[in-house]
Amino acid sequence: MRAGLDGSMEDEAMDDPNHNSWERRAPGLELRGQLCGAESAIHGGGETACGDTLGAAGVGKSGTTAAASLSIGTSASKFLMNVITMEDYKSTYWPKLDGAIEQLLTQSPGDYIPISYEQIYSCVYKCVCQQHSEQMYSDLIKKISSHLERISEELQGSPPDLYIERFNIALAQYMGALQSIVPLFIYMNKFYIETKLNRDLKDDLIRLFTEQVAEKHIYSLMPLLLDAQSTPFQVTPSTMANIVKGLYTLRPEWVQLAPALFSKFIPNILPPAVESNLLEYAAQDQMFQRELIQTGFTRGDQSRKRAGDELAYSGSSTCASSRGYR
């Protein structure tokens, strides 16, 4: 019987050398029917016996359908178990992100905060995978905007003698927080902000501080900086450098408000020096020295020099020069 079956298949193959009718006739199903018929003739079990035998082997029609249904049902149930609905996002995931962002925005530079970066990173990843990027980005912007509004109000109520220092603290604290917030939301930035909005998260958050804090206070801050510059050590050099560099990072156009001030901390702000202006540069240096003396800054008590110091220095330099010419 096996030889007859093989012979009939070979004859059909010879009649159809290009195999044009194989797919149309479903040879696999036809072959399975022939095998079932042969098994029924041998064992006498008929269709039921063949169906049971093939079902046990995993190729019966009823067995295949049941296995496929079970597989689809299991996959669907697993998928439904991992779905994050909008209600889940608002009640479970965003509160975790909100608390972490609040801690990062209010921590002092160098402080340790007890949050799990891995947990926050995982929350962001899951929300992005479940198509909640748009809502999460909107919530993040609202959260940070609300924080910056409070910062701006606190600065408005600051006295002039504390204004510069408080602005410096607010700027440094915010820039330090961005170093943690931006990496935590890297998946949202990559798969939503960059691809759909054609922007960058860090640029958006820096723009928020510029618009909601710096722009509102720049014309109150700049006169105080210029006054502090004219009085030595009224403001520490590190504070002055941080503010000037920070303002330049936020908006380079603000250099035009005080080019001389910005040029002391940022290179290539003023035009390059030229030889024809050397006398003018020397006059500016002398004027600066006179201003320092008028404000009480002195070179120290020159009367404490030991007698003969200048003579000894002059003699040593003369000896050195004479040795150099020999």
Short mmCIF file of C-alpha atoms in Angstrom, two decimals, residues 174-323:
data_model
loop_
_atom_site.label_atom_id
_atom_site.label_comp_id
_atom_site.label_asym_id
_atom_site.label_seq_id
_atom_site.Cartn_x
_atom_site.Cartn_y
_atom_site.Cartn_z
CA TYR A 174 17.19 73.49 39.34
CA MET A 175 20.14 72.69 37.07
CA GLY A 176 21.23 69.99 39.51
CA ALA A 177 17.74 68.46 39.48
CA LEU A 178 17.76 68.29 35.68
CA GLN A 179 20.83 66.06 35.82
CA SER A 180 18.63 63.40 37.46
CA ILE A 181 15.22 64.10 35.92
CA VAL A 182 16.31 63.98 32.28
CA PRO A 183 17.98 60.52 32.52
CA LEU A 184 14.97 59.09 34.39
CA PHE A 185 12.67 60.10 31.52
CA ILE A 186 15.05 59.02 28.77
CA TYR A 187 12.53 56.56 27.24
CA MET A 188 9.84 59.23 27.01
CA ASN A 189 12.36 61.62 25.51
CA LYS A 190 13.53 59.11 22.90
CA PHE A 191 10.20 57.62 21.81
CA TYR A 192 7.87 60.61 22.20
CA ILE A 193 9.56 64.01 22.50
CA GLU A 194 12.30 63.44 19.93
CA THR A 195 10.24 61.40 17.46
CA LYS A 196 6.83 63.12 17.65
CA LEU A 197 7.61 66.63 18.92
CA ASN A 198 11.07 66.94 17.34
CA ARG A 199 12.45 68.48 20.53
CA ASP A 200 14.60 67.48 23.48
CA LEU A 201 13.47 67.14 27.09
CA LYS A 202 16.45 68.98 28.57
CA ASP A 203 15.97 71.92 26.21
CA ASP A 204 12.27 72.08 27.12
CA LEU A 205 12.98 72.12 30.86
CA ILE A 206 15.70 74.77 30.53
CA ARG A 207 13.26 76.85 28.50
CA LEU A 208 10.75 76.59 31.35
CA PHE A 209 13.19 78.13 33.83
CA THR A 210 14.11 80.84 31.34
CA GLU A 211 10.52 81.87 30.70
CA GLN A 212 9.05 81.48 34.18
CA VAL A 213 11.94 82.66 36.36
CA ALA A 214 14.89 84.28 34.59
CA GLU A 215 12.92 86.49 32.20
CA LYS A 216 10.81 87.83 35.05
CA HIS A 217 13.83 88.76 37.19
CA ILE A 218 16.65 89.61 34.76
CA TYR A 219 16.01 93.39 34.88
CA SER A 220 15.97 93.37 38.67
CA LEU A 221 18.97 91.08 38.94
CA MET A 222 21.33 92.79 36.50
CA PRO A 223 21.61 96.17 38.33
CA LEU A 224 22.37 94.32 41.56
CA LEU A 225 25.10 92.34 39.82
CA LEU A 226 26.67 95.51 38.42
CA ASP A 227 26.60 97.16 41.84
CA ALA A 228 28.12 94.09 43.45
CA GLN A 229 30.84 94.07 40.81
CA SER A 230 31.90 97.62 41.70
CA THR A 231 32.28 96.68 45.39
CA PRO A 232 34.96 94.02 45.86
CA PHE A 233 33.82 90.85 47.67
CA GLN A 234 30.27 92.07 48.23
CA VAL A 235 29.33 88.86 46.40
CA THR A 236 31.65 85.87 46.39
CA PRO A 237 33.41 85.27 43.06
CA SER A 238 31.94 81.77 42.82
CA THR A 239 28.38 83.09 43.18
CA MET A 240 28.98 85.79 40.58
CA ALA A 241 30.51 83.27 38.17
CA ASN A 242 27.65 80.78 38.61
CA ILE A 243 24.98 83.38 37.92
CA VAL A 244 26.71 84.96 34.92
CA LYS A 245 27.47 81.58 33.31
CA GLY A 246 23.96 80.38 34.08
CA LEU A 247 22.36 83.43 32.47
CA TYR A 248 24.53 82.94 29.41
CA THR A 249 23.40 79.31 29.19
CA LEU A 250 19.74 80.27 29.47
CA ARG A 251 19.89 83.05 26.89
CA PRO A 252 23.16 84.18 25.26
CA GLU A 253 21.51 87.42 24.06
CA TRP A 254 21.59 88.75 27.62
CA VAL A 255 25.30 89.46 27.11
CA GLN A 256 24.26 92.75 25.52
CA LEU A 257 22.87 93.94 28.87
CA ALA A 258 26.35 94.01 30.46
CA PRO A 259 29.14 92.96 28.08
CA ALA A 260 31.94 93.94 30.48
CA LEU A 261 30.45 91.82 33.26
CA PHE A 262 29.95 88.75 31.08
CA SER A 263 33.43 89.09 29.57
CA LYS A 264 35.02 88.53 32.99
CA PHE A 265 33.61 85.01 33.21
CA ILE A 266 32.99 83.96 29.61
CA PRO A 267 35.76 84.09 26.98
CA ASN A 268 35.50 85.77 23.59
CA ILE A 269 32.61 88.03 24.56
CA LEU A 270 34.37 91.31 23.79
CA PRO A 271 36.16 91.96 20.48
CA PRO A 272 39.85 90.93 20.44
CA ALA A 273 42.48 93.37 21.68
CA VAL A 274 44.41 95.37 19.11
CA GLU A 275 47.77 97.05 19.41
CA SER A 276 46.44 100.50 18.64
CA ASN A 277 44.36 100.43 21.87
CA LEU A 278 47.16 99.52 24.29
CA LEU A 279 47.25 103.02 25.82
CA GLU A 280 43.50 102.86 26.36
CA TYR A 281 43.79 99.48 28.06
CA ALA A 282 46.52 100.82 30.37
CA ALA A 283 44.35 103.82 31.29
CA GLN A 284 41.46 101.49 32.13
CA ASP A 285 43.71 99.43 34.41
CA GLN A 286 44.94 102.55 36.22
CA MET A 287 41.38 103.76 36.69
CA PHE A 288 40.40 100.38 38.10
CA GLN A 289 43.30 100.51 40.58
CA ARG A 290 42.25 104.00 41.73
CA GLU A 291 38.68 102.81 42.24
CA LEU A 292 39.92 99.94 44.38
CA ILE A 293 41.97 102.31 46.53
CA GLN A 294 39.01 104.68 46.95
CA THR A 295 36.80 101.82 48.13
CA GLY A 296 39.31 100.90 50.84
CA PHE A 297 41.25 98.16 49.09
CA THR A 298 44.98 98.72 49.80
CA ARG A 299 48.16 96.94 48.84
CA GLY A 300 49.07 96.41 52.49
CA ASP A 301 51.50 98.09 54.87
CA GLN A 302 54.62 98.69 52.83
CA SER A 303 56.50 100.02 55.92
CA ARG A 304 56.94 96.47 57.25
CA LYS A 305 59.62 95.66 54.71
CA ARG A 306 62.86 94.63 56.34
CA ALA A 307 65.74 97.02 55.87
CA GLY A 308 67.98 95.99 53.00
CA ASP A 309 65.38 93.78 51.25
CA GLU A 310 65.30 95.93 48.15
CA LEU A 311 69.11 96.19 48.15
CA ALA A 312 69.49 92.43 48.55
CA TYR A 313 67.00 91.78 45.76
CA SER A 314 68.77 94.29 43.53
CA GLY A 315 72.16 92.74 44.28
CA SER A 316 70.95 89.21 43.59
CA SER A 317 69.40 90.22 40.29
CA THR A 318 72.61 92.02 39.31
CA CYS A 319 74.69 88.95 40.05
CA ALA A 320 72.30 86.78 38.11
CA SER A 321 72.45 89.07 35.11
CA SER A 322 76.20 89.26 35.26
CA ARG A 323 76.43 85.47 35.35
#
